[in-house]
Amino acid sequence: MLRIRQLQTISVNLNISRQTSQYSQSAFNGIIYKHRPCCCVRTFSNDSKDKKIPSIKDASVNLMNDSIQSSEQKHDGSKKSKSLLFGMLFTAFTLGTIWFISPTKNKPKEFKLEEKKKRPIQKNPSNSKDIPKDVPYLLIGGGTASFTAFRAIKSVDPKAKVLMITNENFYPYMRPPLSKEIWFNEDKELVKKKAFKQWNGSERSLFYEPEEFYTDCTSLMEAPNGGVAVARGWTVKKLDVNEKFVTLDDGTEIRFGKCLLATGAKPKLLPVFQAAKLNEKTSDLVKIYRDIHDFEDAYNLFEKSADVAVVGGGFLGSELACAMARKDAKGNKNVYQIFKEGGNMGKILPEYLSAWTTNKVKNEGVKVIADSEVVALKEKNKKLELTLNDGNTLLVDYAVIAVGVEANTDLADESGLEVDPELGGYLVNTELQARSDIYVAGDCACFYDTKLGRRRFEHHDHAVVTGRLAGENMAGARKPYLHQSMFWSDLGPDVGYEAIGIVDSTLPTVAVFAKSEKKTASKTLENENKDAKIENAVVEEEQTEKGEKRLAKSVKVSESGDEDFNKGVIFYLKDDIVVGVVMWNVFNKIGVARQVLMDHRKYEDLNEVAKLFTIHED
Amino acid sequence: MSYCRKFGPNNKDTVIFATKEDHSTTSNVKLPEREQQPGLIMPNGDINWNCPCLGGMATGPCGVEFRNAFSCFHYSEAEPKGSNCYDLFKTMQSCMQKYPTLYNKDLGDDDDDITSAAKELSLESSAENKALMTDGKQEKVKEK
């Protein structure tokens, strides 16, 4: 894996920032020094000049960190080390992150999924009498944005008492691994523990913090140093903006000083799937994919299935299809991916690159069915029959629907909050404020970006960035949204990218790709390469039929000459101004891309701008 | 030489293929100053409690104790630095002992760690830290 290899090198190269290193010999050795990589590693939201670590996988390292990886770093133990004693007491923390969303903007004909999930929601605490009734900070939603908001509040206001209310059964966790790493676990125990292996091989929980981190709802208000309590399985039904209280599903009222809405998004369902969900026979065969339960459901069923369909060609659909194909390394199953666009990530990537990516996804073992829509579903011998718009049918054990999400703004009507008619999401200003004392962050916030205009964004890092900003503002800051969040995706071993800004395939683009000199320099060399590849192909042929197929394809791709889209940078333009950047198999350059967006101007020659991304470096 | 191709509807997508040589000269584009995200210590010398490098340390159940101890250490002018912060460290440590999963994840038995830390200290003892080391040992004895 390209990314993994790269990260390993990088971890060796981590620069020690001067600031931090002064503590490496102190009492805080065990804390800050160990955590230092996290600082350096963050790609996301805080990238600094020295940052070397790129991507995603680390993104997870972002919010939380992981001392394990750095624990072997040497330190000079000679001085002032009484502290060591304390340093030794700690360990890693964690944070992680992530998530993206699927294609946005499928507007009209899609309904919400109203149907109640069959899983029982366990309320914890079970009785609302145990939930505090008047809190300084109330966070509605238990996802990434809410969690980072809590962190920011507590950083500014150390003794803050924060109540989080989530309708999920879980403490806050990161979603991105649900369509990526967690599928790759070889150890089933890890899956049960809801953990995954990070790029460096270390194990990490999906949960940002263990249960012990949180304060019990019953003791929050008495805790002298405050804390965060999480009421799980509870739903807020109404928000009274003027009187500053919310009403829970059992009618209980909770007053607040400041309130954050971080209710996230929910999967969209086209009417045809909506109908299938409501039909008893097909209901269990059609799955949505958003939370831990959805993952467990799809994962457990995958083992027993021979044919699986993923509907949707965006981030979630493409990642999930690739993850499933990879999970099925022996190639015993059929993983179909069906979408209406012409290629994978068709709403994001320019057409030629989307087509190129689709080839890569096929090489991963996914049977891609592009330009197609499912027009009917029915049960047939306990399997699901999908009828496509060209009349063909497909029989699968189950189908996962990943055709995008929509902002969860259920509270808007009753609470008198405005929702953006086009983009969805609660309308907020540049400080993420909807009304006095009411803030919104993450997927459900439609905010005003002073550079790029009104936006709503469904990605993990966006939840991190806006959650933190909203938290700081709730605790008294009045900061604007300036720091652009990023997002990333990986599709198999050959495709990894990071992006920032407005990345929309309908915009004009200018891309600069690295042209390999080797291939053009000598034809003989090219032929040699080809021979080498064909040899490999023979070797793999013996392994599996699928292997053979994959190899055959990859040979074909390389034959297409030196015009390959392996590595480069793509600029998205609005009125000739760069509004978005995709770094294609180019990592660690988010900071440069941010500067380009910040510059917000026309460039005479984008090839000159591309030079700043050093696309020829390994 | 780099060259251009056009793709997509109305040829809206331009693709430039550039060799390493094409990109070997310095870019003539000057970008604005990089937005500086503070690290652990802000430019004015204050501690950035929102630094992701702290993980949950400053915000967890012993966040206040941690902040007190770390602030004391950071601003300490004592010689050696931090030697005036012992009590605050002790307070932090006793708080952390109440949350073993959170603060001792991969450290195994605390006592062993303290023992080995003390050993390490004694091996590396210098005139400067001798007094401290002794303190540490006494502390350990008390605990036992």
PDB file of C-alpha atoms in Angstrom, chain B residues 78-132:
ATOM      1  CA  ALA B  78      13.070  27.094  39.970  1.00  0.00           C
ATOM      2  CA  GLU B  79      16.301  25.235  39.513  1.00  0.00           C
ATOM      3  CA  PRO B  80      15.952  22.559  38.420  1.00  0.00           C
ATOM      4  CA  LYS B  81      12.901  23.568  36.469  1.00  0.00           C
ATOM      5  CA  GLY B  82       9.728  22.199  37.974  1.00  0.00           C
ATOM      6  CA  SER B  83      11.183  21.384  41.346  1.00  0.00           C
ATOM      7  CA  ASN B  84       8.601  23.679  42.918  1.00  0.00           C
ATOM      8  CA  CYS B  85       5.750  21.687  41.425  1.00  0.00           C
ATOM      9  CA  TYR B  86       6.044  18.490  43.321  1.00  0.00           C
ATOM     10  CA  ASP B  87       2.743  18.685  45.153  1.00  0.00           C
ATOM     11  CA  LEU B  88       0.847  19.489  42.027  1.00  0.00           C
ATOM     12  CA  PHE B  89       2.386  16.482  40.340  1.00  0.00           C
ATOM     13  CA  LYS B  90       1.436  14.338  43.248  1.00  0.00           C
ATOM     14  CA  THR B  91      -2.154  15.550  43.025  1.00  0.00           C
ATOM     15  CA  MET B  92      -2.228  14.821  39.331  1.00  0.00           C
ATOM     16  CA  GLN B  93      -0.771  11.410  39.871  1.00  0.00           C
ATOM     17  CA  SER B  94      -3.283  10.439  42.507  1.00  0.00           C
ATOM     18  CA  CYS B  95      -6.113  11.596  40.292  1.00  0.00           C
ATOM     19  CA  MET B  96      -4.795   9.527  37.425  1.00  0.00           C
ATOM     20  CA  GLN B  97      -4.575   6.435  39.532  1.00  0.00           C
ATOM     21  CA  LYS B  98      -8.333   6.528  39.802  1.00  0.00           C
ATOM     22  CA  TYR B  99      -8.646   6.010  36.050  1.00  0.00           C
ATOM     23  CA  PRO B 100      -6.461   3.062  35.219  1.00  0.00           C
ATOM     24  CA  THR B 101      -7.859   2.310  31.759  1.00  0.00           C
ATOM     25  CA  LEU B 102      -7.487   5.873  30.740  1.00  0.00           C
ATOM     26  CA  TYR B 103      -4.042   6.677  32.017  1.00  0.00           C
ATOM     27  CA  ASN B 104      -2.268   3.365  32.202  1.00  0.00           C
ATOM     28  CA  LYS B 105      -3.300   1.807  28.978  1.00  0.00           C
ATOM     29  CA  ASP B 106      -0.056   0.205  27.990  1.00  0.00           C
ATOM     30  CA  LEU B 107       2.049   0.617  31.045  1.00  0.00           C
ATOM     31  CA  GLY B 108       1.214  -2.566  32.805  1.00  0.00           C
ATOM     32  CA  ASP B 109       1.880  -2.552  36.477  1.00  0.00           C
ATOM     33  CA  ASP B 110       2.406   0.911  37.834  1.00  0.00           C
ATOM     34  CA  ASP B 111       4.634  -0.125  40.558  1.00  0.00           C
ATOM     35  CA  ASP B 112       7.028  -1.741  38.178  1.00  0.00           C
ATOM     36  CA  ASP B 113       7.131   1.346  36.139  1.00  0.00           C
ATOM     37  CA  ILE B 114       7.873   3.481  39.088  1.00  0.00           C
ATOM     38  CA  THR B 115      10.534   1.066  40.155  1.00  0.00           C
ATOM     39  CA  SER B 116      12.167   0.996  36.782  1.00  0.00           C
ATOM     40  CA  ALA B 117      11.895   4.727  36.471  1.00  0.00           C
ATOM     41  CA  ALA B 118      13.599   5.106  39.797  1.00  0.00           C
ATOM     42  CA  LYS B 119      16.293   2.708  38.715  1.00  0.00           C
ATOM     43  CA  GLU B 120      16.818   4.612  35.567  1.00  0.00           C
ATOM     44  CA  LEU B 121      17.112   7.738  37.577  1.00  0.00           C
ATOM     45  CA  SER B 122      19.634   6.323  39.932  1.00  0.00           C
ATOM     46  CA  LEU B 123      21.747   5.116  37.061  1.00  0.00           C
ATOM     47  CA  GLU B 124      21.745   8.475  35.482  1.00  0.00           C
ATOM     48  CA  SER B 125      22.018  10.387  38.632  1.00  0.00           C
ATOM     49  CA  SER B 126      23.968  13.539  38.495  1.00  0.00           C
ATOM     50  CA  ALA B 127      24.708  16.038  41.179  1.00  0.00           C
ATOM     51  CA  GLU B 128      21.886  18.109  39.835  1.00  0.00           C
ATOM     52  CA  ASN B 129      19.118  15.597  40.113  1.00  0.00           C
ATOM     53  CA  LYS B 130      20.274  13.602  43.058  1.00  0.00           C
ATOM     54  CA  ALA B 131      18.062  15.366  45.506  1.00  0.00           C
ATOM     55  CA  LEU B 132      15.051  14.830  43.324  1.00  0.00           C
TER      56      LEU B 132
END
